[in-house]
Amino acid sequence: MNYSEDCAPHFSYATEERFADIQLLRYRLNGFGQLSLLQKKLVYYLSKATLYGRDITFDQFGKYNLRIRKMLEAVYTDAAIRHDSDGFRALEVYLKRVWFSNGIYHHYGSEKFQPGFTADYLRGVLQQIEPVRLPLRAGETLDDMCAELFPVIFDVTVLPKRVNKADGEDLIQTSACNFYEGVTQEEAETFYAQKKAQDADNPSPASYGLNSTLVKENGVIREEVWKTDGRYGNAIRSIVYWLEKALTVAENDRQRKVIALLIKYYQTGDLQVFNEYCTEWVSEHEGRVDFVNGFIEVYGDPLGMKGSWEGIVEYRDMEATKRTQAISQNAQWFEDHSPVDPRFRKPHVKGVTANAICAAMLGGDEYPSTAIGINLPNADWIRAEYGSKSITISNITEAYNKAAHGNGFKEEFVVDQETLEIIEKYGDKCDDLHTDLHECLGHGSGQLLPGTDPDALKAYGNTIEEARADLFGLYYIADHKLVELGLLPDDEAYKAQYYSYIMNGLLTQLIRIEPGRQIEEAHMRNRSLIAHWCYEQGDVIQLEQRDGKTYVRITDYQALRTLFARLLAEIQRIKSEGDYEAARQLVERYAVKVDAALHEEILERYKKLNLAPYKGFINPVMKPVMDDAGNICDIQLDYTESYVHQMLRYGQEYGTM
């Protein structure tokens, strides 16, 4: 049945959908019923624009992803195929993982999935399917398709990682992400270095490479720009169609200008137009509804330049925003009291705004797995001149917290009852506050020295940036200022965050790493870097052995804060000066390596809890209600759609490539 959130008494965050290392949750659109009809229609139109970018993300994450997904979906939905065989059940799990990760590579670790079915099984079921239902190219046979796709699926040596960051290797040629064709890392870096040199005196430089595939044909290197009449044109034209609908119901003139500039950017591919869009977007504060839509975060590119497509539609959580605004309104105080060299502080913090929001729709690189906080734009010069927007996603963190309570995880890994009680008392509040500090102030803090290339840290830039924002939050969450602002109840609460963070960085995040692998993902590297660097500085952090189990003990919480301050000062120096070698040494020494024996122990302890280390979300279904004249008079929410139905429906309704 259909219902709004006000008449959904049996809403449940957790679903029955669990497979591999993943559990699916639902998020509730709290307060959606209180939005005006205009705002509901705006959310609906922007949500359609968000869902139409899905195929772009699949293609960006690997050139074979879309064909593999469509081939497997044809098998999965074919009535003639037996669904009760071991081969089919293994294929179902594999396909669910492909849906979740927007491709055949793990959404977090980026390693290629290993199928639990054989090539012979897949070939056999494909032979039972009508060719018209398969993603065959003109003139292509089934054997041709299998010859191309089977090595990608079954051979562990073929395109094994989506994003490779191993020091000393050609990161482009050893990464399977689909941002480069026929070029080496050296060629790509030279190409963009020349562009930057030609634009060195521009006070508003473009984010070079953000919205293009770099290709080499007949010895010539050029960019294929992602725009309505370029690469990904079909998908982008569908996005633009719904953005144009959103224009008609914008809440104010500036919001209307923001949407119009985004449309212009999609039509032209002009990165200067993108700059205009960003500066207008970051200055729009009146509307309650907001969105992110485009080629944004660069974590999916080993060089940290190409933007993965993502979308999120949101509306302000009015009550929770009081917390984030208390932080943003004191941004200058936090900047002035930062423990970094005064040369690297911003003398005048501009335009820092922070809101707690409810996510209304997730898409692209934000779906099904999503961030809990976002700070944009990413361009340093825009942050310095115009400021930034920060959001923490209250209904997503609510869903995570509801799912985590009582699952036995903390009881297994926290060192003693006293520490466990602190975490139970303050943990959720401190988690939210650290996210606020990370997104609202951390990413927007500090400044580059004149002449420093914002991409100077290359493959290490993402890890250093996340460490900088995390350290900013860790340093200030222990400050009495937060008690004065009414954000924490007392001067002991911060200990919950300090303990949980160090325990995660040293021990429990290892549950997300496969045996024998190193740490690859930027956020995980960041946490490992901070925890291991602090651990090495003396006895402030200890690893205790008890009954064959390893626990973290923090002996002096204020001393740990001093260590966070020292590391923050160095991380900010590295970023401000563009010190690539210092970044490389810090990351390679503290952030990458995994102790095999400790890893085995943590995995064994976690396995006994029978938990899934990764969570993702099923989107609500939005259905317009029409009046007698054929006009939208309401938007209804349906939270009952299953994961499989949603994924198959999205493939049909929003498949553009």
CSV table of N, CA and C in Angstrom, one decimal, residues 484-553:
chain,number,residue,atom,x,y,z
A,484,GLU,N,29.9,24.9,26.5
A,484,GLU,CA,29.4,26.2,26.6
A,484,GLU,C,28.3,26.5,25.6
A,485,LEU,N,28.5,25.9,24.4
A,485,LEU,CA,27.5,26.0,23.3
A,485,LEU,C,26.3,25.1,23.5
A,486,GLY,N,26.3,24.3,24.5
A,486,GLY,CA,25.2,23.4,24.8
A,486,GLY,C,25.2,22.1,23.9
A,487,LEU,N,26.3,21.8,23.2
A,487,LEU,CA,26.3,20.7,22.3
A,487,LEU,C,26.7,19.4,23.0
A,488,LEU,N,27.4,19.5,24.1
A,488,LEU,CA,27.7,18.3,24.9
A,488,LEU,C,27.4,18.6,26.4
A,489,PRO,N,26.9,17.6,27.1
A,489,PRO,CA,26.4,17.9,28.4
A,489,PRO,C,27.5,18.2,29.5
A,490,ASP,N,28.7,17.6,29.2
A,490,ASP,CA,29.8,17.8,30.2
A,490,ASP,C,31.1,17.6,29.6
A,491,ASP,N,32.2,17.8,30.4
A,491,ASP,CA,33.6,17.7,29.9
A,491,ASP,C,34.1,16.3,29.8
A,492,GLU,N,33.3,15.3,30.1
A,492,GLU,CA,33.7,13.9,30.0
A,492,GLU,C,33.2,13.2,28.8
A,493,ALA,N,32.2,13.8,28.1
A,493,ALA,CA,31.5,13.1,27.0
A,493,ALA,C,32.4,12.8,25.9
A,494,TYR,N,33.4,13.7,25.6
A,494,TYR,CA,34.2,13.5,24.4
A,494,TYR,C,35.0,12.2,24.5
A,495,LYS,N,35.2,11.6,25.7
A,495,LYS,CA,35.9,10.3,25.8
A,495,LYS,C,35.3,9.2,25.0
A,496,ALA,N,34.0,9.3,24.8
A,496,ALA,CA,33.3,8.2,24.1
A,496,ALA,C,33.8,8.3,22.6
A,497,GLN,N,33.9,9.5,22.1
A,497,GLN,CA,34.4,9.6,20.7
A,497,GLN,C,35.9,9.2,20.5
A,498,TYR,N,36.7,9.6,21.5
A,498,TYR,CA,38.1,9.3,21.4
A,498,TYR,C,38.3,7.8,21.5
A,499,TYR,N,37.7,7.1,22.4
A,499,TYR,CA,37.9,5.7,22.5
A,499,TYR,C,37.3,5.0,21.2
A,500,SER,N,36.1,5.3,20.8
A,500,SER,CA,35.5,4.6,19.7
A,500,SER,C,36.4,4.8,18.4
A,501,TYR,N,36.9,6.0,18.3
A,501,TYR,CA,37.7,6.3,17.1
A,501,TYR,C,39.0,5.5,17.0
A,502,ILE,N,39.7,5.5,18.2
A,502,ILE,CA,41.0,4.8,18.2
A,502,ILE,C,40.8,3.3,18.1
A,503,MET,N,39.7,2.8,18.8
A,503,MET,CA,39.4,1.4,18.6
A,503,MET,C,39.1,1.0,17.2
A,504,ASN,N,38.4,1.9,16.5
A,504,ASN,CA,38.1,1.6,15.1
A,504,ASN,C,39.4,1.6,14.2
A,505,GLY,N,40.2,2.7,14.4
A,505,GLY,CA,41.4,2.8,13.6
A,505,GLY,C,42.4,1.7,13.8
A,506,LEU,N,42.5,1.2,15.0
A,506,LEU,CA,43.5,0.2,15.3
A,506,LEU,C,43.0,-1.2,15.1
A,507,LEU,N,41.7,-1.4,15.4
A,507,LEU,CA,41.2,-2.8,15.5
A,507,LEU,C,40.0,-3.0,14.6
A,508,THR,N,38.9,-2.4,14.9
A,508,THR,CA,37.6,-2.9,14.3
A,508,THR,C,37.3,-2.6,12.9
A,509,GLN,N,38.0,-1.6,12.3
A,509,GLN,CA,37.8,-1.3,10.9
A,509,GLN,C,38.4,-2.4,10.1
A,510,LEU,N,39.2,-3.3,10.7
A,510,LEU,CA,39.8,-4.4,10.0
A,510,LEU,C,38.8,-5.4,9.5
A,511,ILE,N,37.6,-5.4,10.1
A,511,ILE,CA,36.6,-6.3,9.7
A,511,ILE,C,36.2,-6.1,8.2
A,512,ARG,N,36.5,-4.9,7.7
A,512,ARG,CA,36.2,-4.5,6.3
A,512,ARG,C,37.3,-4.9,5.3
A,513,ILE,N,38.3,-5.5,5.8
A,513,ILE,CA,39.5,-5.9,4.9
A,513,ILE,C,39.5,-7.4,4.8
A,514,GLU,N,39.7,-7.8,3.5
A,514,GLU,CA,39.8,-9.3,3.3
A,514,GLU,C,41.2,-9.7,3.7
A,515,PRO,N,41.3,-11.0,4.2
A,515,PRO,CA,42.6,-11.5,4.6
A,515,PRO,C,43.7,-11.3,3.5
A,516,GLY,N,44.9,-10.9,4.0
A,516,GLY,CA,46.0,-10.8,3.0
A,516,GLY,C,46.0,-9.4,2.3
A,517,ARG,N,45.0,-8.6,2.5
A,517,ARG,CA,45.0,-7.3,1.7
A,517,ARG,C,45.4,-6.2,2.6
A,518,GLN,N,45.9,-5.1,2.0
A,518,GLN,CA,46.2,-3.9,2.6
A,518,GLN,C,45.0,-2.9,2.7
A,519,ILE,N,45.2,-1.8,3.3
A,519,ILE,CA,44.1,-0.8,3.4
A,519,ILE,C,44.2,0.1,2.2
A,520,GLU,N,43.1,0.3,1.4
A,520,GLU,CA,43.1,1.0,0.2
A,520,GLU,C,42.2,2.3,0.3
A,521,GLU,N,41.1,2.1,0.9
A,521,GLU,CA,40.1,3.2,0.8
A,521,GLU,C,40.5,4.4,1.7
A,522,ALA,N,40.3,5.6,1.1
A,522,ALA,CA,40.9,6.8,1.7
A,522,ALA,C,40.4,7.1,3.1
A,523,HIS,N,39.1,6.9,3.4
A,523,HIS,CA,38.6,7.1,4.8
A,523,HIS,C,39.2,6.1,5.8
A,524,MET,N,39.4,4.9,5.4
A,524,MET,CA,40.0,3.9,6.2
A,524,MET,C,41.5,4.2,6.4
A,525,ARG,N,42.1,4.6,5.4
A,525,ARG,CA,43.5,4.9,5.5
A,525,ARG,C,43.7,6.1,6.5
A,526,ASN,N,42.8,7.1,6.4
A,526,ASN,CA,42.8,8.2,7.3
A,526,ASN,C,42.7,7.8,8.7
A,527,ARG,N,41.8,6.9,9.1
A,527,ARG,CA,41.6,6.5,10.4
A,527,ARG,C,42.8,5.7,10.9
A,528,SER,N,43.3,4.8,10.1
A,528,SER,CA,44.5,4.0,10.4
A,528,SER,C,45.7,4.9,10.7
A,529,LEU,N,45.9,5.9,9.8
A,529,LEU,CA,47.0,6.9,10.0
A,529,LEU,C,46.9,7.5,11.3
A,530,ILE,N,45.8,8.1,11.7
A,530,ILE,CA,45.7,8.8,12.9
A,530,ILE,C,45.9,7.9,14.1
A,531,ALA,N,45.2,6.8,14.1
A,531,ALA,CA,45.3,5.8,15.3
A,531,ALA,C,46.7,5.3,15.4
A,532,HIS,N,47.4,4.9,14.3
A,532,HIS,CA,48.7,4.3,14.5
A,532,HIS,C,49.8,5.3,14.8
A,533,TRP,N,49.6,6.5,14.2
A,533,TRP,CA,50.6,7.5,14.6
A,533,TRP,C,50.5,7.9,16.0
A,534,CYS,N,49.3,8.0,16.6
A,534,CYS,CA,49.2,8.3,18.0
A,534,CYS,C,49.7,7.1,18.9
A,535,TYR,N,49.4,5.9,18.4
A,535,TYR,CA,49.8,4.8,19.2
A,535,TYR,C,51.3,4.7,19.3
A,536,GLU,N,52.0,5.1,18.3
A,536,GLU,CA,53.5,5.1,18.2
A,536,GLU,C,54.1,6.1,19.1
A,537,GLN,N,53.4,7.1,19.6
A,537,GLN,CA,54.0,8.2,20.3
A,537,GLN,C,54.3,8.0,21.8
A,538,GLY,N,54.0,6.8,22.3
A,538,GLY,CA,54.2,6.5,23.7
A,538,GLY,C,53.2,5.6,24.3
A,539,ASP,N,52.9,5.8,25.6
A,539,ASP,CA,52.0,4.9,26.3
A,539,ASP,C,50.6,5.5,26.4
A,540,VAL,N,50.3,6.6,25.7
A,540,VAL,CA,48.9,7.2,25.8
A,540,VAL,C,47.9,6.2,25.3
A,541,ILE,N,48.2,5.4,24.3
A,541,ILE,CA,47.3,4.3,23.8
A,541,ILE,C,48.1,3.0,24.0
A,542,GLN,N,47.4,2.0,24.6
A,542,GLN,CA,48.0,0.7,24.8
A,542,GLN,C,47.1,-0.4,24.2
A,543,LEU,N,47.7,-1.4,23.7
A,543,LEU,CA,47.0,-2.6,23.3
A,543,LEU,C,47.2,-3.7,24.3
A,544,GLU,N,46.1,-4.1,25.0
A,544,GLU,CA,46.1,-5.1,26.0
A,544,GLU,C,45.7,-6.4,25.5
A,545,GLN,N,46.3,-7.5,26.0
A,545,GLN,CA,45.9,-8.8,25.7
A,545,GLN,C,45.2,-9.5,26.9
A,546,ARG,N,44.0,-10.0,26.6
A,546,ARG,CA,43.3,-10.6,27.7
A,546,ARG,C,42.5,-11.8,27.1
A,547,ASP,N,42.7,-13.0,27.7
A,547,ASP,CA,42.0,-14.2,27.2
A,547,ASP,C,42.1,-14.4,25.7
A,548,GLY,N,43.3,-14.1,25.2
A,548,GLY,CA,43.6,-14.3,23.7
A,548,GLY,C,43.0,-13.2,22.9
A,549,LYS,N,42.5,-12.1,23.5
A,549,LYS,CA,41.9,-11.0,22.7
A,549,LYS,C,42.6,-9.7,22.9
A,550,THR,N,42.6,-8.9,21.9
A,550,THR,CA,43.3,-7.6,21.9
A,550,THR,C,42.3,-6.5,22.2
A,551,TYR,N,42.6,-5.6,23.1
A,551,TYR,CA,41.7,-4.5,23.4
A,551,TYR,C,42.6,-3.2,23.4
A,552,VAL,N,41.9,-2.1,23.1
A,552,VAL,CA,42.5,-0.8,23.2
A,552,VAL,C,42.3,-0.2,24.6
A,553,ARG,N,43.3,0.4,25.2
A,553,ARG,CA,43.1,1.2,26.4
A,553,ARG,C,43.8,2.6,26.2
